[in-house]
Coordinates of C-alpha atoms and ligand atoms in Angstrom, one line a residue:
M1 CA -15.3 1.2 -16.0
K2 CA -13.3 -0.3 -13.4
D3 CA -14.0 -0.6 -9.9
F4 CA -12.4 2.3 -7.9
N5 CA -12.4 4.2 -5.1
F6 CA -12.7 8.1 -4.6
E7 CA -12.2 9.9 -1.4
V8 CA -10.9 13.5 -1.4
S9 CA -11.6 15.1 1.7
T10 CA -9.9 18.6 2.0
K11 CA -12.5 21.3 2.4
I12 CA -12.3 23.9 -0.2
L13 CA -12.4 27.7 0.6
F14 CA -12.9 29.3 -2.7
G15 CA -13.3 32.7 -3.6
R16 CA -12.6 36.4 -1.9
N17 CA -13.2 36.0 1.7
G18 CA -11.5 32.5 2.7
L19 CA -8.7 34.1 4.5
E20 CA -10.9 35.3 6.8
K21 CA -11.6 32.1 8.1
L22 CA -7.9 30.6 8.1
S23 CA -7.8 30.6 11.9
K24 CA -10.9 28.8 12.4
E25 CA -10.0 26.4 10.1
I26 CA -6.3 25.9 11.7
K27 CA -7.9 25.4 15.2
K28 CA -9.8 22.0 14.3
H29 CA -6.7 20.2 13.8
G30 CA -3.7 22.3 16.0
S31 CA -2.5 25.7 17.5
R32 CA 1.2 25.2 16.9
V33 CA 1.9 26.1 13.2
L34 CA 4.8 25.8 10.9
L35 CA 4.4 28.6 8.4
C36 CA 5.6 27.2 5.2
Y37 CA 6.3 29.7 2.0
G38 CA 8.8 30.0 -1.1
G39 CA 11.3 32.5 -2.4
G40 CA 9.5 35.4 -0.9
S41 CA 6.7 36.2 -3.6
V42 CA 4.2 36.1 -0.7
K43 CA 5.8 39.1 1.1
K44 CA 6.3 41.0 -1.9
T45 CA 2.3 40.7 -2.6
G46 CA 1.2 41.4 1.2
L47 CA -0.4 37.6 1.4
Y48 CA 2.4 37.0 4.1
D49 CA 1.3 40.2 6.3
K50 CA -2.3 39.1 5.9
V51 CA -2.0 35.8 6.9
V52 CA 0.7 36.4 9.9
E53 CA -2.2 38.9 10.7
N54 CA -4.7 36.5 10.9
L55 CA -2.6 34.2 12.7
K56 CA -1.8 36.9 15.7
E57 CA -5.2 38.2 16.3
N58 CA -6.4 34.5 16.8
D59 CA -3.8 33.4 18.9
I60 CA -1.8 31.1 16.8
F61 CA 1.6 30.4 17.7
F62 CA 3.8 29.9 14.5
V63 CA 7.4 29.4 13.2
D64 CA 8.7 30.7 10.0
M65 CA 9.8 28.5 7.2
P66 CA 10.8 30.5 4.5
G67 CA 12.6 29.7 1.1
I68 CA 11.6 26.5 0.0
E69 CA 12.5 26.5 -3.7
P70 CA 10.9 25.9 -6.5
N71 CA 11.2 22.0 -7.4
P72 CA 11.6 21.9 -4.0
R73 CA 14.9 20.2 -2.3
V74 CA 14.7 17.2 0.4
E75 CA 17.2 19.6 2.4
S76 CA 14.3 21.8 2.6
A77 CA 11.9 19.5 4.0
I78 CA 14.9 18.2 6.4
K79 CA 14.9 21.7 7.9
G80 CA 11.3 21.9 8.2
A81 CA 11.1 19.0 10.0
A82 CA 13.8 19.8 12.3
L83 CA 11.8 23.2 13.4
A84 CA 8.7 21.4 13.7
K85 CA 10.1 19.0 16.0
E86 CA 12.5 21.4 18.2
N87 CA 9.2 23.8 18.3
N88 CA 6.5 20.5 19.1
L89 CA 4.5 22.1 16.6
D90 CA 1.1 20.6 15.0
F91 CA -0.1 21.7 11.9
I92 CA 1.8 22.7 9.3
L93 CA 0.5 25.8 6.7
A94 CA 1.6 25.8 3.3
V95 CA 1.3 29.5 1.4
G96 CA 2.8 29.3 -2.0
G97 CA 2.3 26.9 -5.2
G98 CA 2.8 23.3 -5.3
S99 CA 6.7 23.4 -4.4
V100 CA 5.9 24.9 -0.9
I101 CA 2.9 22.2 -0.8
D102 CA 4.9 19.4 -1.6
C103 CA 7.6 19.9 0.7
A104 CA 5.0 20.9 3.7
K105 CA 3.7 17.3 2.5
L106 CA 7.4 15.6 3.3
I107 CA 7.7 17.6 6.5
S108 CA 4.3 16.4 8.0
V109 CA 5.4 13.5 8.0
A110 CA 9.4 13.7 8.7
A111 CA 8.3 16.1 12.0
L112 CA 6.9 12.6 13.2
T113 CA 9.8 10.2 12.7
D114 CA 13.6 9.9 12.8
A115 CA 13.6 8.3 9.7
N116 CA 15.6 10.0 7.0
P117 CA 12.7 12.3 4.7
W118 CA 14.3 10.8 1.4
D119 CA 13.8 7.3 2.5
I120 CA 10.0 8.6 2.7
V121 CA 10.3 9.8 -0.8
I122 CA 11.8 6.6 -2.5
G123 CA 9.7 4.6 -0.4
K124 CA 12.5 2.4 1.9
E125 CA 10.4 3.8 4.8
R126 CA 6.4 3.7 5.4
V127 CA 4.0 6.9 6.3
K128 CA 3.0 6.1 9.3
S129 CA 1.7 9.5 10.4
A130 CA 1.7 13.1 9.8
L131 CA 1.2 16.5 10.8
P132 CA -1.9 17.8 10.0
I133 CA -1.5 20.4 6.7
G134 CA -3.9 23.3 5.2
S135 CA -2.9 25.4 2.3
I136 CA -3.3 29.0 0.5
L137 CA -2.9 28.1 -2.7
T138 CA -0.9 30.7 -4.8
I139 CA -0.9 29.5 -8.0
A140 CA -2.9 27.4 -10.2
A141 CA -0.8 24.2 -11.7
T142 CA 0.0 21.1 -9.8
G143 CA -3.2 20.5 -8.0
S144 CA -1.2 19.5 -5.0
E145 CA -3.4 21.3 -2.5
M146 CA -6.2 18.5 -3.4
D147 CA -4.1 15.7 -3.7
K148 CA -2.4 13.0 -2.0
G149 CA 0.9 13.5 -3.8
S150 CA 4.3 15.1 -3.4
V151 CA 7.4 15.8 -6.0
I152 CA 10.9 16.1 -4.0
T153 CA 14.1 17.2 -5.7
N154 CA 17.6 15.8 -4.4
L155 CA 20.0 17.7 -6.6
E156 CA 22.6 15.2 -5.0
T157 CA 21.6 12.3 -6.5
K158 CA 20.2 14.0 -9.5
Q159 CA 16.4 12.3 -8.1
K160 CA 13.1 14.0 -8.7
L161 CA 10.9 11.8 -7.4
G162 CA 7.0 11.6 -6.6
W163 CA 5.7 9.8 -3.7
G164 CA 2.5 10.0 -1.6
S165 CA -0.2 8.9 0.9
P166 CA -3.5 9.8 1.8
K167 CA -2.2 10.4 5.2
V168 CA -0.7 14.1 3.7
L169 CA -3.9 14.9 1.9
P170 CA -4.5 18.7 2.8
K171 CA -7.2 19.0 5.6
F172 CA -8.3 22.6 3.6
A173 CA -7.1 24.7 0.7
I174 CA -8.2 28.7 0.5
M175 CA -8.4 29.5 -2.9
N176 CA -8.5 32.6 -3.8
P177 CA -8.0 33.3 -7.5
E178 CA -7.2 36.9 -6.6
F179 CA -3.9 35.5 -4.6
T180 CA -3.3 34.4 -8.7
Y181 CA -2.8 37.8 -10.4
T182 CA 0.6 38.8 -9.4
V183 CA 2.1 34.8 -10.9
P184 CA 4.4 36.0 -14.1
K185 CA 3.3 35.3 -17.2
Y186 CA 6.0 32.4 -17.6
H187 CA 4.5 30.6 -14.8
T188 CA 0.5 31.3 -15.5
A189 CA 1.9 29.6 -19.1
A190 CA 3.8 26.5 -17.4
G191 CA 0.9 26.3 -15.0
T192 CA -2.0 26.2 -17.9
A193 CA 0.5 23.5 -19.6
D194 CA 0.9 21.4 -16.4
I195 CA -3.2 21.5 -15.4
M196 CA -3.5 20.3 -19.1
S197 CA -0.6 17.6 -18.9
H198 CA -2.4 16.4 -15.8
T199 CA -5.6 15.9 -17.6
M200 CA -4.0 14.8 -21.0
E201 CA -2.0 12.0 -18.5
N202 CA -5.6 10.7 -17.3
Y203 CA -7.3 11.1 -21.0
F204 CA -4.8 9.3 -23.5
S205 CA -5.4 6.0 -22.4
V206 CA -7.0 3.2 -24.9
D207 CA -9.5 2.2 -22.3
D208 CA -12.2 4.0 -23.3
S209 CA -14.5 2.7 -21.3
A210 CA -14.6 5.4 -18.7
Y211 CA -16.4 7.6 -20.6
L212 CA -17.5 10.4 -18.5
Q213 CA -14.5 10.5 -16.9
D214 CA -13.1 11.4 -20.6
R215 CA -15.9 14.1 -21.1
F216 CA -14.9 15.7 -17.9
A217 CA -11.3 15.5 -19.1
E218 CA -12.2 16.9 -22.1
G219 CA -14.2 20.0 -20.4
I220 CA -11.3 21.0 -18.4
L221 CA -9.0 21.4 -21.4
K222 CA -11.1 23.3 -23.2
T223 CA -11.8 25.5 -19.7
M224 CA -7.8 26.1 -19.7
I225 CA -7.6 26.6 -23.7
K226 CA -10.3 29.5 -23.2
F227 CA -8.9 31.1 -20.0
G228 CA -5.1 30.5 -20.4
P229 CA -4.4 32.8 -22.7
I230 CA -6.9 35.2 -21.0
A231 CA -4.8 35.4 -17.8
Y232 CA -1.6 35.4 -19.8
N233 CA -2.6 38.7 -21.3
D234 CA -5.3 40.0 -18.7
P235 CA -3.8 38.8 -15.6
E236 CA -6.5 40.4 -13.0
N237 CA -9.1 38.9 -15.1
Y238 CA -10.9 37.0 -11.8
E239 CA -13.0 35.0 -14.6
A240 CA -9.9 33.6 -16.2
R241 CA -8.2 32.9 -12.6
S242 CA -11.0 31.5 -11.3
N243 CA -11.6 28.8 -13.6
I244 CA -8.1 27.9 -14.0
M245 CA -7.5 27.4 -10.1
W246 CA -10.9 25.2 -10.2
A247 CA -9.6 23.1 -12.9
N248 CA -6.1 23.0 -11.8
S249 CA -8.2 20.9 -8.7
W250 CA -10.2 18.4 -10.7
A251 CA -7.3 17.7 -13.1
I252 CA -5.3 15.7 -10.6
N253 CA -7.1 15.1 -7.5
G254 CA -8.1 11.8 -8.9
L255 CA -11.7 12.2 -10.5
L256 CA -10.0 12.1 -13.8
A257 CA -8.3 8.9 -13.1
T258 CA -11.1 6.7 -11.6
G259 CA -12.2 3.8 -13.3
K260 CA -9.5 3.8 -15.8
T261 CA -6.0 2.6 -16.8
Q262 CA -3.7 6.0 -17.0
E263 CA -0.6 6.7 -18.7
W264 CA 1.6 9.5 -16.8
S265 CA 4.6 9.1 -19.3
V266 CA 5.4 12.7 -20.3
H267 CA 5.6 13.2 -16.2
A268 CA 8.3 10.6 -15.7
M269 CA 10.4 12.3 -18.7
E270 CA 9.9 15.8 -17.6
H271 CA 10.9 14.9 -14.1
E272 CA 14.0 14.1 -15.3
L273 CA 14.6 17.4 -17.2
S274 CA 14.1 19.1 -14.2
A275 CA 16.1 16.4 -11.8
Y276 CA 19.2 17.5 -14.0
Y277 CA 18.7 20.9 -15.3
D278 CA 16.2 22.4 -12.8
I279 CA 13.5 23.5 -15.1
T280 CA 10.3 24.6 -14.9
H281 CA 8.2 21.5 -14.4
G282 CA 4.8 22.8 -16.9
V283 CA 7.4 24.2 -19.7
G284 CA 9.2 20.5 -19.9
L285 CA 5.8 19.0 -20.3
A286 CA 4.5 21.5 -22.8
L287 CA 7.4 21.0 -25.0
L288 CA 7.5 17.2 -24.6
T289 CA 4.0 16.6 -24.9
P290 CA 3.7 17.0 -28.9
N291 CA 6.6 15.1 -29.6
W292 CA 5.4 12.3 -27.6
L293 CA 2.4 12.0 -29.5
R294 CA 3.8 11.8 -32.8
H295 CA 6.4 9.1 -31.8
I296 CA 3.0 6.9 -30.1
L297 CA 1.1 7.6 -32.9
D298 CA 0.0 4.2 -34.2
D299 CA -3.2 2.4 -35.0
E300 CA -4.0 1.3 -31.5
T301 CA -3.6 5.3 -30.3
V302 CA -5.0 7.4 -33.5
E303 CA -8.4 7.2 -32.6
K304 CA -7.9 8.5 -29.3
V305 CA -5.9 11.4 -30.7
R306 CA -8.4 12.0 -33.2
T307 CA -11.4 12.2 -30.7
F308 CA -8.8 14.7 -28.6
G309 CA -8.8 16.8 -31.7
K310 CA -12.6 16.8 -32.7
N311 CA -13.8 17.4 -28.9
V312 CA -10.9 19.8 -27.5
F313 CA -10.0 21.7 -30.7
E314 CA -13.2 21.2 -32.6
I315 CA -11.3 19.9 -35.6
E316 CA -13.5 18.3 -38.2
L317 CA -13.0 15.1 -39.2
T318 CA -11.9 13.7 -42.3
D319 CA -11.3 10.2 -43.9
D320 CA -7.8 10.1 -43.0
K321 CA -7.5 9.2 -39.6
F322 CA -3.6 10.1 -39.5
A323 CA -4.0 13.5 -40.7
D324 CA -6.8 14.7 -38.5
A325 CA -4.4 12.9 -35.5
N326 CA -1.8 15.2 -36.8
K327 CA -3.5 18.0 -37.2
A328 CA -4.9 17.5 -33.3
I329 CA -0.9 17.3 -32.1
D330 CA -0.1 20.2 -34.2
A331 CA -2.9 22.3 -32.6
L332 CA -1.9 21.5 -29.0
E333 CA 1.5 22.1 -30.1
K334 CA 0.3 25.6 -31.5
F335 CA -1.3 26.9 -28.6
F336 CA 1.4 26.2 -26.3
K337 CA 3.8 28.3 -28.6
D338 CA 1.6 31.0 -29.9
E339 CA -1.0 31.3 -27.2
M340 CA 0.9 30.7 -23.9
H341 CA 4.5 31.6 -25.7
I342 CA 6.1 28.9 -24.0
P343 CA 9.7 28.0 -25.5
M344 CA 9.0 24.5 -27.1
S345 CA 12.6 23.0 -27.7
L346 CA 14.8 21.9 -24.8
R347 CA 17.8 23.8 -26.2
E348 CA 15.5 26.8 -25.6
V349 CA 15.5 25.9 -21.7
G350 CA 19.3 25.1 -21.9
I351 CA 19.3 21.5 -22.8
D352 CA 21.7 20.1 -24.9
E353 CA 22.4 16.1 -26.0
E354 CA 24.4 15.5 -23.1
H355 CA 22.4 14.0 -21.0
L356 CA 19.6 12.4 -22.7
E357 CA 20.3 8.7 -23.0
E358 CA 21.3 8.8 -19.4
M359 CA 17.8 10.7 -18.6
A360 CA 16.2 8.3 -20.8
S361 CA 17.2 5.2 -19.1
N362 CA 16.3 6.4 -15.9
T363 CA 12.9 7.6 -17.1
I364 CA 12.3 3.9 -17.4
K365 CA 13.8 3.2 -13.8
H366 CA 11.7 5.5 -12.2
K367 CA 8.8 4.7 -13.7
N368 CA 8.9 1.4 -11.7
G369 CA 7.1 -0.5 -14.9
N370 CA 4.2 1.8 -14.0
V371 CA 3.4 2.2 -17.9
K372 CA -0.3 0.8 -18.9
G373 CA -2.3 3.1 -20.3
F374 CA -1.5 4.4 -23.8
K375 CA 1.6 3.0 -25.4
E376 CA 4.6 1.3 -23.3
L377 CA 7.8 3.2 -23.4
S378 CA 11.3 1.7 -24.0
K379 CA 14.6 4.0 -23.5
E380 CA 14.8 4.2 -27.2
D381 CA 11.4 5.4 -27.4
V382 CA 12.1 8.1 -24.4
Y383 CA 15.4 8.8 -26.2
E384 CA 14.0 9.4 -29.6
I385 CA 11.2 11.8 -27.8
Y386 CA 14.0 13.8 -26.5
K387 CA 15.6 14.4 -29.4
M388 CA 12.8 15.3 -31.1
S389 CA 12.6 17.7 -28.7
L390 CA 15.8 19.2 -29.0
Ligands
NZQ1 O1 9.0 31.0 -4.4 P1 7.9 32.0 -4.9 O2 8.8 33.5 -4.6 O3 6.8 32.1 -4.0 O4 7.7 32.2 -6.2 C1 7.3 31.3 -6.9 C2 8.1 30.5 -7.7 O5 9.1 31.1 -8.3 C3 6.3 31.6 -8.2 N1 5.0 32.1 -7.2 C4 3.9 31.1 -6.8 N2 2.8 31.8 -6.7 C5 2.9 33.3 -6.9 C6 4.3 33.2 -7.8 N3 5.2 34.7 -7.9 C7 4.0 35.5 -8.3 N4 2.9 35.7 -7.4 C8 2.3 34.5 -6.8 N5 0.6 34.1 -6.3 O6 5.8 31.1 -9.1 C9 7.0 30.1 -9.1 C10 6.4 28.5 -9.1 O7 6.0 28.0 -7.6 P2 6.1 26.5 -7.7 O8 5.3 26.5 -7.0 O9 7.4 26.2 -7.7 O10 5.2 26.2 -9.1 P3 3.8 25.1 -9.1 O11 2.6 24.9 -8.3 O12 3.8 25.1 -10.7 O13 5.0 23.4 -8.4 C11 5.6 23.0 -9.2 C12 6.0 21.8 -8.4 O14 5.2 20.9 -8.4 C13 5.3 19.4 -8.8 C14 6.5 20.1 -9.7 O15 7.5 18.9 -10.3 C15 7.1 21.0 -9.2 O16 8.4 20.4 -8.3 N6 4.5 18.7 -9.0 C16 3.8 18.5 -8.0 C17 2.6 17.7 -8.2 C18 1.4 17.4 -7.2 N7 1.9 17.7 -5.9 O17 0.5 16.5 -7.0 C19 2.1 17.1 -9.7 C20 2.7 18.0 -10.5 O18 2.7 17.0 -11.8 C21 4.2 18.2 -10.5 O19 5.0 17.4 -10.5
ZN2 ZN1 2.7 18.3 -13.6

């Protein structure tokens, strides 16, 4: 196992009553709040009213920042930072999913500098400080409530890029599985795929020295395979929603990445699809992953894919390694397609050949040579995987 540091200090308030403690938690860090949320689901579900009631009862001043888009745009962060500055705010509260939390992270940094927020995303501007952030999670998918990362879209430049800093790690996350009961089926499925993809990006590595982390990963994958379909078919199943919500945090908070080299090729490929076509992140990951695995299957990678089949899908191993590995990949594809009802081709989500080559070269460019875990991809490889996914 390689050496590592692991520090995730986010306080988790998990369960049905966390919201009662909202203002108490905020007051540890600030008193003037930017209340960030998305396109309106929090108003429909009544969560917004409950949050506002809690803030008002506790005399916490707040300013609304509505309308943060799925695949959040840099423009929203610019707007949020301006509101924070104008109103002298000292705390950012994100009520929503990964998009709202990711945008809140950029706002928290941009509020304390005159730099252009996009320069923070592209790394031109260093993160020097950030306002404290808290979150109330409403969809299990990205793990953003307990990680240091954020992904921001710039439609003008057709870029969707990840950035991160320990300074934007949320101070607390209120995680009530009941808040996810209203997540539409499509997003429940996409969230399931995203959680599984984070786990697989860490898991699929030729470095097997972190045995424990790989067993944690298999546990998360099995949890998703068991509870994803239950949440899909029975949205108010607390056991399913709670297991998924907790799996979501541990898939990407750094635990699975400790002590080993990691991959993250599929995310790089998907972010190009979202940047060009604004598709749902988890759907893009689900449809690319089986084809990525098929494309990179060789003598070096076959053993890990087989182990995945055996330990996650309980596939009995035979003497034919490649047949075993292909069964594992087929099982994964079937799970996404038949159990989670995810569209499994690019055409189904409105993507044709037009930009495939361009997106393939951008994938390699944006990965910044960060290919070290499983199989190095060239532009031609990515293009091939996109074509297999049409
Ligand atoms: O905008 P509203 O109206 O709130 O609706 C949202 C949105 O349409 C809806 N929703 C959320 N909670 C709901 C609900 N609808 C009903 N009831 C609820 N309780 O669901 C839709 C999707 O929300 P979004 O926040 O976009 O989903 P998600 O959490 O999947 O976030 C996706 C974004 O996170 C990025 C993705 O690329 C994408 O931009 N990622 C962030 C990561 C990170 N910070 O570490 C890592 C990930 O790999 C990912 O790239
Ligand atoms: Zn993801």
